[in-house]
JSON list of C-alpha atoms in Angstrom, two decimals:
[
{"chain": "G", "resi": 1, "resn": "UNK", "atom": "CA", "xyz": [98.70, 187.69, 74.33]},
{"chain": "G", "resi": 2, "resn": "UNK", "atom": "CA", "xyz": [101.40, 186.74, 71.53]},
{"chain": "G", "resi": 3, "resn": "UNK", "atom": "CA", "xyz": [104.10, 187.41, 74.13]},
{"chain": "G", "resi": 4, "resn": "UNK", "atom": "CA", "xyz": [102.63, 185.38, 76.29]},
{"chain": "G", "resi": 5, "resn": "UNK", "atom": "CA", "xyz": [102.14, 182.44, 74.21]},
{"chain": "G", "resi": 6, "resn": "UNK", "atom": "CA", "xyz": [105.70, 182.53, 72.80]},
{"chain": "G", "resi": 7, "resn": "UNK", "atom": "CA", "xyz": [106.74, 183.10, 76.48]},
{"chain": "G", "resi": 8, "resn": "UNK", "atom": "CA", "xyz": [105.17, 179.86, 77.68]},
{"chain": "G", "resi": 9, "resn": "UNK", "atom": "CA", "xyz": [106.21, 177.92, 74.29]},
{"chain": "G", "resi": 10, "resn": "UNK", "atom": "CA", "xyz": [110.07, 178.84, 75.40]},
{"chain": "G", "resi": 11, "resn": "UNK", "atom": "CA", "xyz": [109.68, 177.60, 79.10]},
{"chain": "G", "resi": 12, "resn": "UNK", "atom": "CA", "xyz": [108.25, 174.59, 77.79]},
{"chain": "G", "resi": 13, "resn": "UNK", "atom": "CA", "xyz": [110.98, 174.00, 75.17]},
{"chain": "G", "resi": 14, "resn": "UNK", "atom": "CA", "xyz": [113.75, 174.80, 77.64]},
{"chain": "G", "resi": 15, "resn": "UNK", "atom": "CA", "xyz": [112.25, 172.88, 80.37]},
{"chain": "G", "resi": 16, "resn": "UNK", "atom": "CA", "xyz": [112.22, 169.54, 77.84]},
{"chain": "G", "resi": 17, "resn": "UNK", "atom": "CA", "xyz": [115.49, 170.57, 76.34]},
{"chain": "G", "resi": 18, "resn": "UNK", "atom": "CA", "xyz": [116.95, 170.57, 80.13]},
{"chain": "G", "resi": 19, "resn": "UNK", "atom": "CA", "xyz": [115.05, 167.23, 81.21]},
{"chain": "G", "resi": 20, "resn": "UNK", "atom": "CA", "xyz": [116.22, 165.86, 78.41]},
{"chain": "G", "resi": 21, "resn": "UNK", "atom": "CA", "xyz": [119.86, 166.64, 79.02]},
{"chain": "G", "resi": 22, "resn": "UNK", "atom": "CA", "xyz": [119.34, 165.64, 82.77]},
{"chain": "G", "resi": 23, "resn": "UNK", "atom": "CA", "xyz": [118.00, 162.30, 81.58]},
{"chain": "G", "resi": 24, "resn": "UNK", "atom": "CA", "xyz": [120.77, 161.18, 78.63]},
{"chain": "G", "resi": 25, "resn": "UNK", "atom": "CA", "xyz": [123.56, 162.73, 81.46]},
{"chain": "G", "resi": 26, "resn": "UNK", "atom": "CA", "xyz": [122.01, 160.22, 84.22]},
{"chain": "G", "resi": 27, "resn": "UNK", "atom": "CA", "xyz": [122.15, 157.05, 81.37]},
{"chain": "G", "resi": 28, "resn": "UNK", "atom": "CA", "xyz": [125.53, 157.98, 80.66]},
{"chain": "G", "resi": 29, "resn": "UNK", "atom": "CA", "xyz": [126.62, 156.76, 84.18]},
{"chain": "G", "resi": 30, "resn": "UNK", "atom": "CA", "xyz": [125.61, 153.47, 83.30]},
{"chain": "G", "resi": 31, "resn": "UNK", "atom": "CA", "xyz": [126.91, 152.36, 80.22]},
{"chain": "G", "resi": 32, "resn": "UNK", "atom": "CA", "xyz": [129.69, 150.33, 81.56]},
{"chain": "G", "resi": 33, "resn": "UNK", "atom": "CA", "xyz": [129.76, 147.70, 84.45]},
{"chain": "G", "resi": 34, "resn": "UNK", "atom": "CA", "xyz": [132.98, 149.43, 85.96]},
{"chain": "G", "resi": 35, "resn": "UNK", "atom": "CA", "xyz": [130.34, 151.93, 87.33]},
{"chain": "G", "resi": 36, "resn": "UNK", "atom": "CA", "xyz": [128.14, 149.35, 88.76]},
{"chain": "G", "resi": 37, "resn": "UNK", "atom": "CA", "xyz": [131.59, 147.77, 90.30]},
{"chain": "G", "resi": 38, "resn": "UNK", "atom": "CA", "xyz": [132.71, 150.73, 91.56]},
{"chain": "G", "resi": 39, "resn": "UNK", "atom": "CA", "xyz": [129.12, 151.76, 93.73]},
{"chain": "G", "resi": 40, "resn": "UNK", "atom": "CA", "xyz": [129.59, 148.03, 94.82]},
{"chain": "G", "resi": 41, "resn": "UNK", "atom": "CA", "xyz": [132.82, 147.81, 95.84]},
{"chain": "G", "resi": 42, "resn": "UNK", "atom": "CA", "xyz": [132.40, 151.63, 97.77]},
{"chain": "G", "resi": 43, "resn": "UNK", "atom": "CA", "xyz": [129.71, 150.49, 99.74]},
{"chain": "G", "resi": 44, "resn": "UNK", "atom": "CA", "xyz": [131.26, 146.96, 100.38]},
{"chain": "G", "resi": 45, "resn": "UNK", "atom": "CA", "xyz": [134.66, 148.86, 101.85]},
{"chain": "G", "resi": 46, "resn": "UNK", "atom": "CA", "xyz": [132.88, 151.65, 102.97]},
{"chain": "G", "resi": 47, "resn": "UNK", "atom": "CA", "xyz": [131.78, 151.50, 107.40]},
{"chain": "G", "resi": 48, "resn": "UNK", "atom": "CA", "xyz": [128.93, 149.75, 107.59]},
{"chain": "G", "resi": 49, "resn": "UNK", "atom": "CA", "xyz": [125.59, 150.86, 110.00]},
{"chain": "G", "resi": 50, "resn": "UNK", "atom": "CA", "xyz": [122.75, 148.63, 110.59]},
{"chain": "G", "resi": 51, "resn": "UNK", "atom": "CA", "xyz": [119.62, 149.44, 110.61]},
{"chain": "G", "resi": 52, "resn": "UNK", "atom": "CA", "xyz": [116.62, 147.35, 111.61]},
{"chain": "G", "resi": 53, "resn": "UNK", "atom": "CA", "xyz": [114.48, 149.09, 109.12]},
{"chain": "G", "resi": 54, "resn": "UNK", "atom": "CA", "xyz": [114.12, 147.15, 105.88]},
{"chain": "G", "resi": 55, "resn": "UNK", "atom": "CA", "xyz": [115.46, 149.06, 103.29]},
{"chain": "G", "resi": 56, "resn": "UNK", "atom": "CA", "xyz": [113.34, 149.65, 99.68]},
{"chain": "G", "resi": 57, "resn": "UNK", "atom": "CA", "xyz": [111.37, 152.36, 98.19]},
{"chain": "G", "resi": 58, "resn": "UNK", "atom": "CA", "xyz": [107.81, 153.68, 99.15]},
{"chain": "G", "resi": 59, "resn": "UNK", "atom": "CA", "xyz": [106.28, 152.07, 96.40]},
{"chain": "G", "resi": 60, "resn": "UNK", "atom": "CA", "xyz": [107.41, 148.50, 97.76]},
{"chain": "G", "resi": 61, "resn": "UNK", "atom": "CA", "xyz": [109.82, 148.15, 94.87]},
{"chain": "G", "resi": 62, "resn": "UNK", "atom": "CA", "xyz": [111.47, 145.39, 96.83]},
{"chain": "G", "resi": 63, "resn": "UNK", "atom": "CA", "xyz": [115.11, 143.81, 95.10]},
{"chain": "G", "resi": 64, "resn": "UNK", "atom": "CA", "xyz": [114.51, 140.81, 92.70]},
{"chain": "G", "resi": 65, "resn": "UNK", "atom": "CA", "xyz": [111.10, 142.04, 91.84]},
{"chain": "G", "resi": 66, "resn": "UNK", "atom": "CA", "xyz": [110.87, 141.82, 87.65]},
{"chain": "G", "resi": 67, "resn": "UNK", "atom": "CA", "xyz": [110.70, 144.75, 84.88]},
{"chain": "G", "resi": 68, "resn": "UNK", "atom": "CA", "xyz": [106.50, 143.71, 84.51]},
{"chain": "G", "resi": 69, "resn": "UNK", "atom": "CA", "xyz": [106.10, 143.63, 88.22]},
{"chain": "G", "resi": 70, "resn": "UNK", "atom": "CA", "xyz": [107.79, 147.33, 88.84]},
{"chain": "G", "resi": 71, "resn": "UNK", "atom": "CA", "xyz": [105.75, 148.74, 85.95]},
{"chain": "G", "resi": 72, "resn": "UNK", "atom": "CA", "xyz": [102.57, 147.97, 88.12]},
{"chain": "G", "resi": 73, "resn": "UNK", "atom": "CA", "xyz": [103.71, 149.64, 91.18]},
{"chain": "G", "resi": 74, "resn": "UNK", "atom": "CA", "xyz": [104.62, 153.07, 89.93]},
{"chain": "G", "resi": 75, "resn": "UNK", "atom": "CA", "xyz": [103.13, 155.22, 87.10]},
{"chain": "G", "resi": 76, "resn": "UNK", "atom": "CA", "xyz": [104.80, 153.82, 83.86]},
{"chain": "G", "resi": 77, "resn": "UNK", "atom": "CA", "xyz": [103.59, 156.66, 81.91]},
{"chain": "G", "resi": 78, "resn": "UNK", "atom": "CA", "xyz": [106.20, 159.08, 80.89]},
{"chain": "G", "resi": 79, "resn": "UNK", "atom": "CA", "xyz": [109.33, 157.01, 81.05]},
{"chain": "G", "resi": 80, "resn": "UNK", "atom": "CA", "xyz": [112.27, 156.19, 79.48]},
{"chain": "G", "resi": 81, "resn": "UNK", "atom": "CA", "xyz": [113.54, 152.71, 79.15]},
{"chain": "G", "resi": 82, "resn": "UNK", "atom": "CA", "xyz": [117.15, 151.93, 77.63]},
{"chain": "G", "resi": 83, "resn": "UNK", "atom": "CA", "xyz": [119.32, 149.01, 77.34]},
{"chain": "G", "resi": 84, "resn": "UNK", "atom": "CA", "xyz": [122.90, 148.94, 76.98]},
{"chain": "G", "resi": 85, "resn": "UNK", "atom": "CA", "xyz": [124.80, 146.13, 78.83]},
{"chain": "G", "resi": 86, "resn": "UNK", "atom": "CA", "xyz": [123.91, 142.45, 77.68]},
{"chain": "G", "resi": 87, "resn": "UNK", "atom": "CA", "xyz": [120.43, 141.14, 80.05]},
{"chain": "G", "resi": 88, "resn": "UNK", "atom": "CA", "xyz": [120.42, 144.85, 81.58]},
{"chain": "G", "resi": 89, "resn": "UNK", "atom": "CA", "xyz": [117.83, 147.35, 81.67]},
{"chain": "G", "resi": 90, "resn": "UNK", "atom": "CA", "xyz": [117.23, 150.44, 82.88]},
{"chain": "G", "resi": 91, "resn": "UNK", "atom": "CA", "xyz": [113.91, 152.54, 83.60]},
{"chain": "G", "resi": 92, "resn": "UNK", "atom": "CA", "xyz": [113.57, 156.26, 84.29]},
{"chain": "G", "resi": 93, "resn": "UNK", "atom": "CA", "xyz": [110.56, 157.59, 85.74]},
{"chain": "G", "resi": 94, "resn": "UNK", "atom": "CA", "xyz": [109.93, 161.60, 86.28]},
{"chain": "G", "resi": 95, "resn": "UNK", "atom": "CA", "xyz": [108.49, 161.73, 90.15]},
{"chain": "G", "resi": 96, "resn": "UNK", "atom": "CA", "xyz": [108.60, 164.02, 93.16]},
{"chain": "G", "resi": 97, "resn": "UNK", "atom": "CA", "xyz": [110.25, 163.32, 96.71]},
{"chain": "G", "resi": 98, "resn": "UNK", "atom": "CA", "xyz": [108.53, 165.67, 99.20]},
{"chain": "G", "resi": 99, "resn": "UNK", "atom": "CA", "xyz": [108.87, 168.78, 97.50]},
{"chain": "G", "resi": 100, "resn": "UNK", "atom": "CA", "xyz": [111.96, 167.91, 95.41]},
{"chain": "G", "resi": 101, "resn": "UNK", "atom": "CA", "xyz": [111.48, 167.14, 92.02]},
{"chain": "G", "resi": 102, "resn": "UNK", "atom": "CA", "xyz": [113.64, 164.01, 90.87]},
{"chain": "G", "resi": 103, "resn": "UNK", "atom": "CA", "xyz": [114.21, 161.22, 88.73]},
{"chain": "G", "resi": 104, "resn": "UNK", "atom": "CA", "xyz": [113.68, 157.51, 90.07]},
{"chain": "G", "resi": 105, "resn": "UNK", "atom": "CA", "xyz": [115.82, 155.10, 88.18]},
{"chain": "G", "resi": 106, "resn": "UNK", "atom": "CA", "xyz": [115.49, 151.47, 88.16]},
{"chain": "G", "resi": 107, "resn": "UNK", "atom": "CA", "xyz": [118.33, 148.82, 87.56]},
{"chain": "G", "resi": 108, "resn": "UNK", "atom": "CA", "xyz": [117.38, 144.98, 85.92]},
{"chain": "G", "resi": 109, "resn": "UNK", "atom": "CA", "xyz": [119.49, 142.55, 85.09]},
{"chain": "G", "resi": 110, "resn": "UNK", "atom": "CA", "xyz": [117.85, 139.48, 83.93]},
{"chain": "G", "resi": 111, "resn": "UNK", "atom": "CA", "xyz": [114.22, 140.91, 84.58]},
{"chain": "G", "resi": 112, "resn": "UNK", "atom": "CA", "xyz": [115.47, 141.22, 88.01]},
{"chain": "G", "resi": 113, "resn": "UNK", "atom": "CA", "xyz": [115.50, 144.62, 89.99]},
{"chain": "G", "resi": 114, "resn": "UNK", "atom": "CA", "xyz": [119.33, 144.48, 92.21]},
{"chain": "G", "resi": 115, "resn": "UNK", "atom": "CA", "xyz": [119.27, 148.49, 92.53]},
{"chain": "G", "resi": 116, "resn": "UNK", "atom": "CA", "xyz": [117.26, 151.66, 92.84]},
{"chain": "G", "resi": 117, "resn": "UNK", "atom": "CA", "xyz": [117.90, 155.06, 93.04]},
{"chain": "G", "resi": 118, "resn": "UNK", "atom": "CA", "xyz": [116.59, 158.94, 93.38]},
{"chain": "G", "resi": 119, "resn": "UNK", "atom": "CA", "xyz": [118.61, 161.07, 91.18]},
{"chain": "G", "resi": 120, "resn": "UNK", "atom": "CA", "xyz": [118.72, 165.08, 91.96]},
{"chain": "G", "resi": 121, "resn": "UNK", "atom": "CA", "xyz": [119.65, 168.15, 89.88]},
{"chain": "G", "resi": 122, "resn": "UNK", "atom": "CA", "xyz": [118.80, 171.01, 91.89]},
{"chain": "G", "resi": 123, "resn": "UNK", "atom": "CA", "xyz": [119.51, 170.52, 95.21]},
{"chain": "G", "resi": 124, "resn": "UNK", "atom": "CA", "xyz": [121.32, 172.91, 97.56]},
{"chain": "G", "resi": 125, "resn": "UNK", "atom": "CA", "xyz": [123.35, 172.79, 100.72]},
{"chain": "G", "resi": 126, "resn": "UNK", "atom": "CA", "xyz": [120.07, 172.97, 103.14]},
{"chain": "G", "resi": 127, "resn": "UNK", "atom": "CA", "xyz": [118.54, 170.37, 101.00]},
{"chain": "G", "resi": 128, "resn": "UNK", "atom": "CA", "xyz": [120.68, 167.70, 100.93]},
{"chain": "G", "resi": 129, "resn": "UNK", "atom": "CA", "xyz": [121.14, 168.17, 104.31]},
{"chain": "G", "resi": 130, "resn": "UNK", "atom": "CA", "xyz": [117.64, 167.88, 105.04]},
{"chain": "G", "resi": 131, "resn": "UNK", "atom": "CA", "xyz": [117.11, 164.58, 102.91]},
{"chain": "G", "resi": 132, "resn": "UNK", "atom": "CA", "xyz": [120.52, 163.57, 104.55]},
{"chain": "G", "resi": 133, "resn": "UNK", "atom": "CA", "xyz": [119.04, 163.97, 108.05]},
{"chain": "G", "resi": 134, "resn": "UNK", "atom": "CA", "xyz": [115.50, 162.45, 107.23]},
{"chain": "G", "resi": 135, "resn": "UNK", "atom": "CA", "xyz": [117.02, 158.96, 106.09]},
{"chain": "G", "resi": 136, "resn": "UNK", "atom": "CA", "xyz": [119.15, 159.02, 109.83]},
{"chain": "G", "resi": 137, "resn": "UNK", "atom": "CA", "xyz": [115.86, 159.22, 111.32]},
{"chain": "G", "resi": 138, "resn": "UNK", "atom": "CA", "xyz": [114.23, 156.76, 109.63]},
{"chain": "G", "resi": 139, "resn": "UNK", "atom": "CA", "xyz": [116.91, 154.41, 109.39]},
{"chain": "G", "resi": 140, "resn": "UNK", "atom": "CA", "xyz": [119.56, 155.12, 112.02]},
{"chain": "G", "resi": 141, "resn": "UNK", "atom": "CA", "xyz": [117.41, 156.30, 115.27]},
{"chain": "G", "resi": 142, "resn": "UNK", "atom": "CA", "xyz": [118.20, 160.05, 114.19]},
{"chain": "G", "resi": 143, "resn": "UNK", "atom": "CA", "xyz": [122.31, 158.58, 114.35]},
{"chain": "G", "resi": 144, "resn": "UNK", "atom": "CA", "xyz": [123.57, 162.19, 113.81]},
{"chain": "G", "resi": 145, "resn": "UNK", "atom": "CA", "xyz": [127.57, 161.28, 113.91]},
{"chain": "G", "resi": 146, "resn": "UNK", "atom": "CA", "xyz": [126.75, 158.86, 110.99]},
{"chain": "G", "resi": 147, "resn": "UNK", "atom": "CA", "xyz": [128.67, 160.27, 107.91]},
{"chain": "G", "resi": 148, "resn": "UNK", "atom": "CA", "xyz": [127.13, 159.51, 104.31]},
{"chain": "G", "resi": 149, "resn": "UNK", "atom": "CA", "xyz": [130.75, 160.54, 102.91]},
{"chain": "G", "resi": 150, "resn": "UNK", "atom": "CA", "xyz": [132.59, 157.31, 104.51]},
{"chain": "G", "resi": 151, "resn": "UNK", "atom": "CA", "xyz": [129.66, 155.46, 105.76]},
{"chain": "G", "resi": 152, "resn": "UNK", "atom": "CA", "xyz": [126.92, 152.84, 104.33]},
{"chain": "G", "resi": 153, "resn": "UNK", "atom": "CA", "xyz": [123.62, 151.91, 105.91]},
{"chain": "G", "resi": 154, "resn": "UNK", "atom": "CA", "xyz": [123.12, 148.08, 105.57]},
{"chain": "G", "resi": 155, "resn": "UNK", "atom": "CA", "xyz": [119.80, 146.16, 106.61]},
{"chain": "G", "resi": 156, "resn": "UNK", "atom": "CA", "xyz": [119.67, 141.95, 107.61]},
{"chain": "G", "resi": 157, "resn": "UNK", "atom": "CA", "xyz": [119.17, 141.39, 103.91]},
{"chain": "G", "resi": 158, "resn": "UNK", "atom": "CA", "xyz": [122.24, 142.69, 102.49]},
{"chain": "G", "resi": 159, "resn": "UNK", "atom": "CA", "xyz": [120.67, 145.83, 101.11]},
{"chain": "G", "resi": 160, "resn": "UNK", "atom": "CA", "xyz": [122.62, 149.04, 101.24]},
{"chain": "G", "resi": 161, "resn": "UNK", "atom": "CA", "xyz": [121.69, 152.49, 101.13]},
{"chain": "G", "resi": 162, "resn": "UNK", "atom": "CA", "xyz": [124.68, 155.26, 99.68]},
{"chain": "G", "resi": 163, "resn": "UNK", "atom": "CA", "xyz": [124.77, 158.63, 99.04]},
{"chain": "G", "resi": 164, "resn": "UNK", "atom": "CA", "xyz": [126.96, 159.95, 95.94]},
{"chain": "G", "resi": 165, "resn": "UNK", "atom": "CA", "xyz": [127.23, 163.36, 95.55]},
{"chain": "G", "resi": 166, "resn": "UNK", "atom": "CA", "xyz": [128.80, 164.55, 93.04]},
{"chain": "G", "resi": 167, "resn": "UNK", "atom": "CA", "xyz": [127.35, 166.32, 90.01]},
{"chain": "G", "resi": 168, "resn": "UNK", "atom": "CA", "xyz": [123.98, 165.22, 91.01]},
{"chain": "G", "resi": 169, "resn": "UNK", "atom": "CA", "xyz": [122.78, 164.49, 94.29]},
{"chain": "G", "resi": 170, "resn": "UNK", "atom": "CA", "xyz": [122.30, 160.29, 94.00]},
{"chain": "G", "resi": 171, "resn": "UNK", "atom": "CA", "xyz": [120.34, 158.06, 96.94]},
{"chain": "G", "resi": 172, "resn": "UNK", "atom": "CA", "xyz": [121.30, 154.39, 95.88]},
{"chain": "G", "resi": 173, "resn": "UNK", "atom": "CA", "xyz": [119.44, 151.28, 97.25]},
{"chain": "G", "resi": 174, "resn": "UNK", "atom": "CA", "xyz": [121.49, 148.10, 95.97]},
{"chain": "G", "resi": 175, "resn": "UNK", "atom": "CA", "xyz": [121.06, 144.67, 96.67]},
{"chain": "G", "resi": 176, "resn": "UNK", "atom": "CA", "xyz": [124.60, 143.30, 97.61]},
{"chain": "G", "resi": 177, "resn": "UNK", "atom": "CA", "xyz": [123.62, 140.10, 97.49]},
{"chain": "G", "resi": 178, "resn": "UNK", "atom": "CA", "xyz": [121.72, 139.79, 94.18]},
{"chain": "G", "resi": 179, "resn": "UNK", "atom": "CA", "xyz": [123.25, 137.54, 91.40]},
{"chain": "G", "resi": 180, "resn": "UNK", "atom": "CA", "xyz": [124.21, 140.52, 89.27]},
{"chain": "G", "resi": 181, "resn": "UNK", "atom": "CA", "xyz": [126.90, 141.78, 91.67]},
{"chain": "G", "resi": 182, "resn": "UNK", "atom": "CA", "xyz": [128.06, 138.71, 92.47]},
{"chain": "G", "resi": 183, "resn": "UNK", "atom": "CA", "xyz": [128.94, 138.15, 89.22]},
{"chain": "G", "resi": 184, "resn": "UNK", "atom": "CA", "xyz": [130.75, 141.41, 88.71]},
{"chain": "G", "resi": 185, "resn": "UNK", "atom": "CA", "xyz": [132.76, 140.71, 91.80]},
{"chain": "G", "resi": 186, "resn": "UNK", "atom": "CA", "xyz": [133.63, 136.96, 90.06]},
{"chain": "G", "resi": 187, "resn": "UNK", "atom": "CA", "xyz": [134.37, 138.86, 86.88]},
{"chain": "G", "resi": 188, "resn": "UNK", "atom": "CA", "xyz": [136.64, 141.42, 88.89]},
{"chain": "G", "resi": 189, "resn": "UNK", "atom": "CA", "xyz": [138.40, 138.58, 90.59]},
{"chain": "G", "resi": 190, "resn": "UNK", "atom": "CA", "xyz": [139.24, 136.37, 87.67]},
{"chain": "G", "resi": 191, "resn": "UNK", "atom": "CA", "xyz": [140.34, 139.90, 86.01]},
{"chain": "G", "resi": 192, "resn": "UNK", "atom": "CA", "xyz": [143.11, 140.36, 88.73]},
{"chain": "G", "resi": 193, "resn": "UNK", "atom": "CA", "xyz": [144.51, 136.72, 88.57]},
{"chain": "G", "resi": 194, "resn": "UNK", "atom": "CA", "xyz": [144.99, 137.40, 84.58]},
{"chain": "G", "resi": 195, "resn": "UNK", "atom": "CA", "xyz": [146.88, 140.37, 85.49]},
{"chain": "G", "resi": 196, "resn": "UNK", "atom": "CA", "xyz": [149.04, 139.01, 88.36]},
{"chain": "G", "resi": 197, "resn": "UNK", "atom": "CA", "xyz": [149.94, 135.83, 86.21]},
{"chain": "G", "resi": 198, "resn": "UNK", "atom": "CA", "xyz": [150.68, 138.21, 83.00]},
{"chain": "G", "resi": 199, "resn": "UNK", "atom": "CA", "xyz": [153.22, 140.42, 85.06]},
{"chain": "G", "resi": 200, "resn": "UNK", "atom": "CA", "xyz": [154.81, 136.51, 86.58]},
{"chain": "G", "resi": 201, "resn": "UNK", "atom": "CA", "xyz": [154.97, 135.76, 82.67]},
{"chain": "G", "resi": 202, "resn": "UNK", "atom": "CA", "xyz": [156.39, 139.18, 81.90]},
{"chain": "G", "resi": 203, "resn": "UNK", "atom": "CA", "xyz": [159.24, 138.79, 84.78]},
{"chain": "G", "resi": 204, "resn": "UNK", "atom": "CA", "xyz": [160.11, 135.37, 84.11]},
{"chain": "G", "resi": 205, "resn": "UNK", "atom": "CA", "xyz": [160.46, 136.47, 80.44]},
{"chain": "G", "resi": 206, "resn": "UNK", "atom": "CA", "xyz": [162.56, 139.10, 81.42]},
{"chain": "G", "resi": 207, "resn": "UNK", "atom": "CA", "xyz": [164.82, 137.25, 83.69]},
{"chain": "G", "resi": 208, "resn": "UNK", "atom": "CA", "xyz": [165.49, 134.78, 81.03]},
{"chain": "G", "resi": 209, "resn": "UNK", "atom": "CA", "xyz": [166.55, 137.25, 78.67]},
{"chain": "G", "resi": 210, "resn": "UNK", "atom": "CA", "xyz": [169.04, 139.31, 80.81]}
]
């Protein structure tokens, strides 16, 4: 009976120890706006697919809805919330896709919701294939030549759907059109005019000197 007890006790410990690793590893992605840019600017480039299916979560968690308002719709017990970029929040909630467990992750930025996303640990080949083939169905009329690697699914509203898959498996819903990547894409632009004119400064500087 000991054994058994100190058995469970470890499980437990290691199973907290590992979500808890999972969890800081998942808020580590989104510490900066360069990664926020970066998702943006991928799915922006990336081929686009329509889809007449409106694109947000199960729980209706539709873009622009606030922190208070997303609390309601799913079970707020058990979450994390942390803040690290100025009028930015972000809210991790243990749930279950299907069978897969997972962690759904919620993006504010003025007490407005501009992306979503299902983060994975423990997914293999056959599953991400499976989840991969599900969202064709329900999005793309079973599309099977569409290509999550190089391709984005985009709705009428501006909403995209991407697949990053990297150390964890990653199903992003963003909201291209919401004021938070607009300004990134403003602040990205005005970034690149500062560093053309610097290098004009820096030739005509040099010219003048030879």
């Amino acid at each position: 009976m000991i054994k058994n007890i100190v058995y469970n006790f470890a499980n437990k410990f290691l199973s907290k120890n590992n979500d808890t690793y999972f969890v800081n590893s998942i808020l580590r992605k989104y510490k900066s706006k360069s990664y926020y840019l970066t998702l943006y600017l991928n799915s922006d480039e990336n081929k686009k697919e329509y889809t007449n299916i409106n694109i947000y979560d199960t729980n209706n968690l539709k873009f622009g809805i606030t922190y208070r308002e997303a609390k309601k719709k799913i079970a707020y017990k058990d979450s994390v919330v942390k803040k690290d970029l100025v009028n930015s929040l972000v809210l991790i909630k243990k749930t279950t896709v299907g069978d897969y467990p997972t962690k759904l992750v919620l993006h504010f930025y003025k007490n407005s919701l501009f992306l979503f996303n299902y983060t994975f640990s423990n997914l293999d080949k056959n599953d991400k294939n499976s989840i991969k083939k599900i969202l064709k169905e329900k999005y793309l009329n079973k599309n099977t030549q569409f290509d999550f690697s190089s391709q984005t699914i985009l709705d009428h509203a501006g909403n995209y759907i991407v697949i990053e898959d990297d150390v964890y498996f990653t199903i992003n819903y963003l909201s291209s059109k919401h004021q938070f990547f607009k300004l990134l894409n403003e602040e990205e632009i005005e970034l690149n005019k500062k560093v053309k004119q610097n290098s004009e400064l820096k030739k005509i500087e040099l010219r003048n000197k030879l």
